[in-house]
Amino acid sequence: MANTNTETDEPTDADSDGDRWDPIRVSGRWTFHLKAHVTVLLIVVVSEFIGTQTYPVGPGQVVILPMLYAVVFGMLLGYRVLGAYIDELRSVVPKEVSEISSPLIVVALMPLGVKYGTLVAPNFYDIIGAGPAFLLQELGNLGTIFLALPLALLLGLKREAIGSAVSIAREPTLGIITDLYGPDSPEGIGVLGTYLTGTFLGTLFFGILGGLAPITGLHPRAIAMACGMGSGSMMTACAGSLATAVSSVPEDEILAFAATSNLLTGLTGVYVVLFVGVPLINKLYGVLEPIIGRN
Amino acid sequence: MDRTDFVTNALAMLVVVGVITLIGNTVGYDAGIVESIPGIVLIIAIGIVSLYLAREIPLELPSFAYAIFIAMVLALPFSPTQEVFLRYTDRISFLATATPILAYAGLSVSLQMDRLKQIGWKLVVVAVFVFFGTFFGSAIIAQTVLSFQGII
């Protein structure tokens, strides 16, 4: 699998080393580490101090969790956002802080993983009971192909549509498509588009969607399963907002269902994309492109 | 980075994340720092094992999955460790563990600003539809199967 060496939500290259982890090396880089972690500490303290806010929107709720403030504050402070205009800020939060932060996402996911484990286990028997739904809803991830591919073709995209619409494109998909077609191919550009959009907007998007989705009348348990789409932070924003917005299902159960679904996506996602998603979207592209493709 | 280097540096980073989490847990969820220490020590221990396993085992599995799995095994109803393990980890709020991840994620996003600008708005629009498609595709199938089973 290609070594993506980019912002990673979860590591997918079990045998990768060197580049991706290098920024966590502390020796000789104390100042940069201090700047990075103190900045994060301040973001966390401010975000937690503001706390969870809920705003009723029609019959649903927009839930703003502390983690959503944290991602926005982090983006704003970055050296290419406000730092690009404010020199003083860029000296406090330089490029090195962003480089250190990238592998730290994976490290910081460990406490969350443990908490999810402690939520899954007590709901073990419920989860076994819902086993068939868990396994089949994995195929729902292919729903993206039927919805997004026609849209991509209507927008005038060509082979870029393959990469962009094949899946929600977290690291495993990015690796597969890059491996199959090459990073500079149209397919590679397409998958990068979905990957980066998820990286920038995924948490905010799913954080808001998780609180609003009950409006559709879907059961919170079904929505919780849908939250586990393959990224730890997107799932957490989605399930956290959902749990805050609904009272008919206990919070722990919603989080446990989301975590289990996410765990299964981690186990099966690569194979579903490789053996089902890629052949399916290529076939569908062959059928649809002559009909609705634009020149 | 060789194995020893990786383990020592990763452990240092886990301790940093642990301290930030403890402080966030106190600010946001009024938990005492001292009584939360045993829980965070357990979390750090599982974290280092998970990071190590993901690096050494040649499966395409994220370390996050190992962390969920190990904690789950320790907390299962028939595990002798369940009571002690849950008692300590319960003091760390679930949401408190998520905030530091997103702070790091937000900061690291700057690295990819240029690439996002090249991608173009059409791919961003498609991506948003991909999000909707994945989410509602899964939710509708789950809804159908769960009601067929009589669970909901």
XYZ file of C-alpha atoms in Angstrom:
447
model
C 0.000 0.000 0.000
C 1.232 3.455 -0.822
C 2.762 5.419 1.978
C 0.520 8.447 1.970
C 2.474 10.488 4.490
C -0.343 12.958 4.949
C -2.619 13.958 7.770
C -3.902 10.653 8.969
C -6.909 9.902 11.018
C -5.795 6.360 11.480
C -2.631 4.684 10.346
C -3.231 2.181 7.606
C 0.323 1.338 6.706
C 1.215 -1.189 9.332
C 4.731 -1.496 7.995
C 5.336 2.169 7.321
C 7.928 3.964 9.382
C 10.356 6.833 9.027
C 8.630 9.802 7.436
C 5.193 9.557 8.919
C 6.328 9.170 12.507
C 9.440 11.323 12.362
C 7.782 14.505 13.717
C 7.139 12.844 17.114
C 10.912 12.636 17.714
C 11.486 14.830 20.759
C 15.273 15.026 21.047
C 16.642 18.356 19.828
C 13.167 19.627 19.029
C 11.939 20.602 22.487
C 10.788 24.122 21.548
C 8.615 22.959 18.687
C 7.072 20.237 20.824
C 6.417 22.706 23.613
C 4.723 25.109 21.184
C 2.614 22.335 19.654
C 1.363 20.769 22.880
C 0.802 24.034 24.769
C -1.231 25.313 21.799
C -3.329 22.149 21.879
C -3.735 22.426 25.660
C -5.017 25.992 25.312
C -7.419 24.990 22.513
C -8.714 22.102 24.650
C -9.179 24.234 27.768
C -11.053 26.970 25.880
C -13.205 24.436 23.988
C -14.099 22.475 27.124
C -14.779 25.711 28.991
C -17.342 26.722 26.331
C -18.856 23.232 26.611
C -21.600 21.533 24.607
C -24.181 23.856 23.063
C -27.424 22.690 21.502
C -29.664 24.699 19.220
C -33.100 23.388 18.228
C -33.610 23.415 14.462
C -37.151 22.380 13.604
C -37.706 18.947 15.162
C -33.957 18.222 15.286
C -30.980 19.752 17.044
C -27.708 21.229 15.975
C -25.238 20.041 18.591
C -21.890 21.810 18.882
C -19.535 19.645 20.934
C -16.246 20.944 22.375
C -14.377 18.861 19.782
C -15.989 20.902 16.999
C -14.716 24.148 18.512
C -11.309 22.493 18.851
C -11.064 21.609 15.162
C -12.108 25.123 14.123
C -9.677 26.811 16.546
C -6.905 24.480 15.357
C -7.573 25.273 11.695
C -7.668 29.026 12.363
C -4.391 29.049 14.294
C -2.519 27.101 11.595
C 0.429 28.694 9.798
C -1.422 28.753 6.460
C -4.636 30.299 7.786
C -4.453 33.185 10.280
C -0.731 32.533 10.611
C -0.334 33.512 6.968
C -1.434 37.058 7.853
C -0.214 37.479 11.427
C 3.543 37.137 11.790
C 3.462 36.932 15.592
C 1.022 34.037 15.438
C 3.183 32.225 12.907
C 6.172 32.430 15.237
C 4.116 30.875 18.057
C 2.426 28.296 15.792
C 4.945 27.677 12.992
C 4.875 25.004 10.309
C 6.650 22.562 12.653
C 3.625 22.644 14.979
C 1.431 21.427 12.137
C 3.974 18.736 11.283
C 4.082 17.490 14.869
C 0.282 17.585 15.056
C -0.146 15.266 12.086
C 1.125 11.993 13.654
C -0.174 13.169 17.053
C -3.718 12.657 15.729
C -3.023 8.926 15.678
C -1.493 8.983 19.165
C -4.410 11.043 20.531
C -6.870 8.523 19.081
C -5.684 5.890 21.585
C -7.611 7.212 24.635
C -10.724 7.510 22.471
C -10.247 3.926 21.255
C -10.018 2.685 24.836
C -13.168 4.593 25.810
C -15.008 3.087 22.850
C -13.860 -0.380 23.935
C -15.305 0.203 27.399
C -18.608 1.249 25.798
C -18.802 -1.670 23.379
C -18.139 -4.404 25.939
C -21.127 -3.845 28.294
C -23.419 -3.766 25.225
C -21.838 -6.960 23.926
C -25.007 -9.081 23.866
C -27.099 -6.337 22.200
C -24.424 -5.983 19.544
C -24.284 -9.724 18.848
C -28.077 -9.632 18.480
C -27.818 -6.855 15.921
C -25.016 -8.704 14.066
C -26.779 -9.099 10.703
C -27.609 -5.393 10.571
C -23.981 -4.524 11.322
C -22.674 -6.714 8.542
C -25.206 -5.690 5.917
C -25.031 -1.969 6.615
C -21.378 -2.124 5.581
C -22.756 -2.492 2.066
C -24.578 0.797 2.601
C -21.214 2.461 2.205
C -21.566 1.559 -1.461
C -24.649 3.812 -1.539
C -22.212 6.605 -2.132
C -21.420 5.241 -5.610
C -25.035 5.389 -6.768
C -25.587 8.875 -5.403
C -22.270 10.596 -6.061
C -21.159 9.065 -9.385
C -24.103 10.402 -11.448
C -23.648 13.797 -9.819
C -19.923 13.807 -10.607
C -20.680 12.967 -14.254
C -23.319 15.699 -14.452
C -20.723 18.145 -13.168
C -18.524 17.173 -16.100
C -15.922 15.085 -14.279
C -14.405 12.162 -16.185
C -12.188 9.494 -14.584
C -11.817 11.786 -11.565
C -15.349 10.651 -10.741
C -14.082 7.099 -10.108
C -11.702 8.138 -7.348
C -13.956 10.753 -5.825
C -17.138 8.679 -5.612
C -15.822 5.175 -4.853
C -16.068 5.541 -1.079
C -15.852 8.039 1.740
C -12.111 7.857 1.110
C -10.288 7.608 4.374
C -6.736 6.336 4.363
C -7.392 2.742 3.182
C -9.217 3.957 0.068
C -6.655 6.665 -0.589
C -4.007 3.935 -0.477
C -5.902 1.536 -2.756
C -6.739 4.086 -5.453
C -3.245 5.576 -5.371
C -1.791 2.085 -5.696
C -4.087 1.061 -8.541
C -4.005 4.219 -10.647
C -1.075 6.305 -9.403
C -1.163 9.548 -7.396
C -1.192 11.851 -10.456
C -3.858 9.963 -12.398
C -7.365 11.473 -12.704
C -8.574 8.754 -10.314
C -5.826 9.704 -7.850
C -6.812 13.398 -7.992
C -10.447 12.409 -7.458
C -9.794 10.306 -4.367
C -7.576 13.047 -2.948
C -10.462 15.503 -3.382
C -12.812 13.409 -1.268
C -10.077 12.603 1.245
C -9.147 16.267 1.740
C -12.748 17.454 1.883
C -13.317 14.872 4.621
C -10.206 16.049 6.425
C -11.292 19.703 6.317
C -15.031 19.403 6.679
C -15.805 15.825 7.748
C -15.976 16.414 11.490
C -18.108 19.532 11.164
C -20.341 17.942 8.533
C -21.023 14.744 10.472
C -21.179 16.585 13.789
C -24.094 18.614 12.453
C -25.660 15.708 10.531
C -25.613 13.438 13.609
C -27.832 15.872 15.524
C -30.202 16.498 12.616
C -30.543 12.943 11.228
C -33.312 11.865 13.664
C -35.633 14.269 11.762
C -35.708 11.672 8.968
C -37.511 9.222 11.253
C -34.653 6.718 11.111
C -34.089 4.919 14.399
C -31.178 6.225 16.521
C -29.599 2.754 16.506
C -29.579 2.690 12.690
C -28.158 6.207 12.583
C -25.520 5.212 15.137
C -24.390 2.368 12.870
C -24.177 4.822 9.969
C -21.911 7.063 12.070
C -19.185 4.398 12.033
C -18.116 5.127 8.478
C -14.397 4.634 8.953
C -12.890 7.697 10.565
C -12.510 7.885 14.323
C -13.058 11.613 14.604
C -15.956 11.826 12.149
C -17.654 8.939 13.942
C -17.162 10.586 17.314
C -18.585 13.916 16.158
C -21.533 12.123 14.562
C -22.314 9.751 17.450
C -21.622 12.399 20.119
C -24.100 14.814 18.525
C -26.648 12.055 17.964
C -26.401 10.930 21.593
C -26.884 14.519 22.787
C -29.862 15.070 20.462
C -31.887 11.929 21.265
C -33.108 10.633 24.619
C -34.918 7.433 23.539
C -31.700 5.369 23.404
C -29.012 5.593 26.125
C -25.895 7.527 25.185
C -23.588 4.561 25.878
C -25.565 2.353 23.532
C -25.392 4.865 20.673
C -21.637 5.236 21.100
C -21.208 1.457 21.326
C -23.151 0.841 18.122
C -21.139 3.500 16.293
C -17.835 2.100 17.570
C -18.708 -1.454 16.587
C -19.703 -0.348 13.115
C -16.447 1.582 12.843
C -14.443 -1.420 14.009
C -16.101 -3.582 11.343
C -15.398 -0.966 8.680
C -11.759 -1.074 9.789
C -11.722 -4.846 9.316
C -13.681 -5.090 6.076
C -13.394 -1.645 4.485
C -10.258 -2.320 2.453
C -11.679 -5.500 0.953
C -15.131 -4.067 0.236
C -13.589 -1.133 -1.644
C -11.058 -3.286 -3.495
C -13.258 -6.234 -4.499
C -16.717 -4.639 -4.680
C -16.417 -0.830 -4.816
C -13.769 -0.443 -7.528
C -15.240 -3.029 -9.982
C -18.763 -1.714 -9.357
C -17.946 1.938 -9.964
C -15.959 1.104 -13.114
C -18.899 -0.873 -14.502
C -21.374 1.852 -13.597
C -19.079 4.490 -15.099
C -19.014 2.532 -18.367
C -22.808 2.531 -18.448
C -23.524 6.065 -17.251
C -20.720 8.087 -18.815
C -21.985 7.819 -22.428
C -25.484 8.766 -21.268
C -24.996 11.633 -18.829
C -21.280 12.466 -19.164
C -20.519 15.962 -20.464
C -17.766 17.043 -22.797
C 12.642 5.520 13.132
C 13.715 2.217 14.669
C 11.650 0.184 17.104
C 13.121 1.453 20.393
C 13.027 5.047 19.190
C 9.433 4.641 18.131
C 8.333 3.167 21.452
C 10.058 5.804 23.612
C 8.856 8.736 21.507
C 5.331 7.361 21.154
C 5.199 6.800 24.906
C 6.308 10.389 25.524
C 3.554 11.619 23.174
C 0.957 9.428 24.900
C 1.928 10.952 28.259
C 1.558 14.459 26.783
C -1.867 13.562 25.363
C -2.767 11.988 28.716
C -1.947 15.177 30.626
C -3.917 17.324 28.154
C -6.863 14.906 28.425
C -6.755 15.025 32.250
C -6.863 18.822 32.223
C -9.671 18.894 29.643
C -11.552 16.304 31.700
C -11.318 18.574 34.733
C -12.304 21.781 32.920
C -15.206 20.278 30.974
C -16.505 17.463 33.174
C -15.457 18.431 36.722
C -13.429 15.271 37.304
C -10.669 15.324 39.926
C -7.205 15.119 38.374
C -5.699 12.841 41.028
C -8.507 10.277 41.031
C -8.400 10.170 37.212
C -4.694 9.260 37.109
C -5.078 5.433 37.367
C -7.514 5.498 34.429
C -5.196 7.529 32.232
C -2.267 5.244 33.126
C -4.293 2.234 31.928
C -5.198 4.142 28.760
C -1.562 5.023 28.079
C -0.542 1.379 28.571
C -3.170 0.130 26.103
C -2.259 2.976 23.747
C 1.414 2.062 23.519
C 0.594 -1.607 22.963
C -1.893 -0.676 20.209
C 0.516 1.658 18.419
C 3.186 -1.017 18.607
C 0.911 -3.792 17.310
C -0.342 -1.693 14.382
C 3.255 -1.038 13.406
C 4.478 -4.613 13.749
C 1.548 -6.742 12.588
C 1.306 -6.842 8.793
C -2.463 -6.338 8.634
C -4.027 -3.196 7.249
C -5.500 -2.404 10.660
C -5.306 1.014 12.314
C -3.948 1.227 15.857
C -7.330 2.710 16.787
C -8.923 -0.692 16.062
C -6.392 -2.435 18.335
C -7.151 0.036 21.131
C -10.915 -0.561 20.860
C -10.373 -4.304 20.717
C -8.002 -4.589 23.703
C -10.189 -2.355 25.891
C -13.261 -4.288 24.821
C -11.717 -7.622 25.819
C -10.752 -6.182 29.239
C -14.292 -4.827 29.751
C -16.411 -7.758 28.551
C -19.094 -8.954 30.992
C -17.279 -12.281 31.480
C -13.762 -10.785 31.830
C -12.395 -10.941 35.384
C -10.866 -7.505 34.718
C -14.162 -5.810 33.887
C -15.010 -4.314 37.281
C -11.607 -2.768 38.036
C -11.002 -1.647 34.470
C -14.360 0.117 34.117
C -14.123 1.685 37.597
C -10.893 3.501 36.686
C -11.598 4.365 33.051
C -15.103 5.667 33.919
C -13.477 8.717 35.486
C -12.261 9.871 32.111
C -15.139 11.336 30.119
C -15.622 9.987 26.624
C -15.922 13.445 25.084
C -12.801 14.674 26.918
C -10.734 12.143 24.959
C -12.043 13.442 21.618
C -11.221 17.147 21.987
C -7.383 16.863 21.851
C -7.566 14.730 18.670
C -9.518 17.421 16.880
C -7.209 20.178 18.112
C -4.226 18.334 16.612
C -6.237 17.567 13.471
C -7.182 21.223 13.030
C -3.572 22.354 13.392
C -2.240 19.757 10.952
C -4.758 20.733 8.262
C -2.613 23.753 7.342
C -0.127 21.334 5.760
C -2.652 20.549 3.050
C -4.054 23.991 2.208
C -2.334 24.186 -1.181
C -3.489 20.760 -2.252
C -7.081 21.563 -1.339
C -6.963 24.760 -3.395
C -5.841 22.771 -6.465
C -8.606 20.220 -6.116
C -11.423 22.481 -7.221
C -14.945 23.060 -6.083
C -16.501 20.277 -8.176
C -14.649 17.599 -6.252
C -15.717 19.221 -2.972
C -19.369 19.102 -4.110
C -19.001 15.430 -5.084
C -17.388 14.686 -1.714
C -20.354 16.175 0.142
C -22.666 13.856 -1.821
C -20.347 10.973 -0.983
C -20.825 11.812 2.712
C -24.614 11.840 2.344
C -24.596 8.645 0.280
C -22.452 6.678 2.716
C -24.340 7.883 5.760
C -27.890 7.368 4.529
C -26.983 4.215 2.580
C -25.782 2.595 5.808
C -28.579 4.019 7.934
C -31.353 2.833 5.600
C -29.959 -0.708 5.359
C -29.441 -0.836 9.141
C -32.993 0.439 9.682
C -34.410 -2.218 7.329
C -32.491 -5.128 8.860
C -33.099 -4.037 12.473
C -36.846 -3.711 11.915
C -36.890 -7.031 10.045
C -35.240 -8.623 13.097
C -37.749 -6.897 15.352
C -35.014 -5.098 17.306
C -36.471 -1.636 16.622
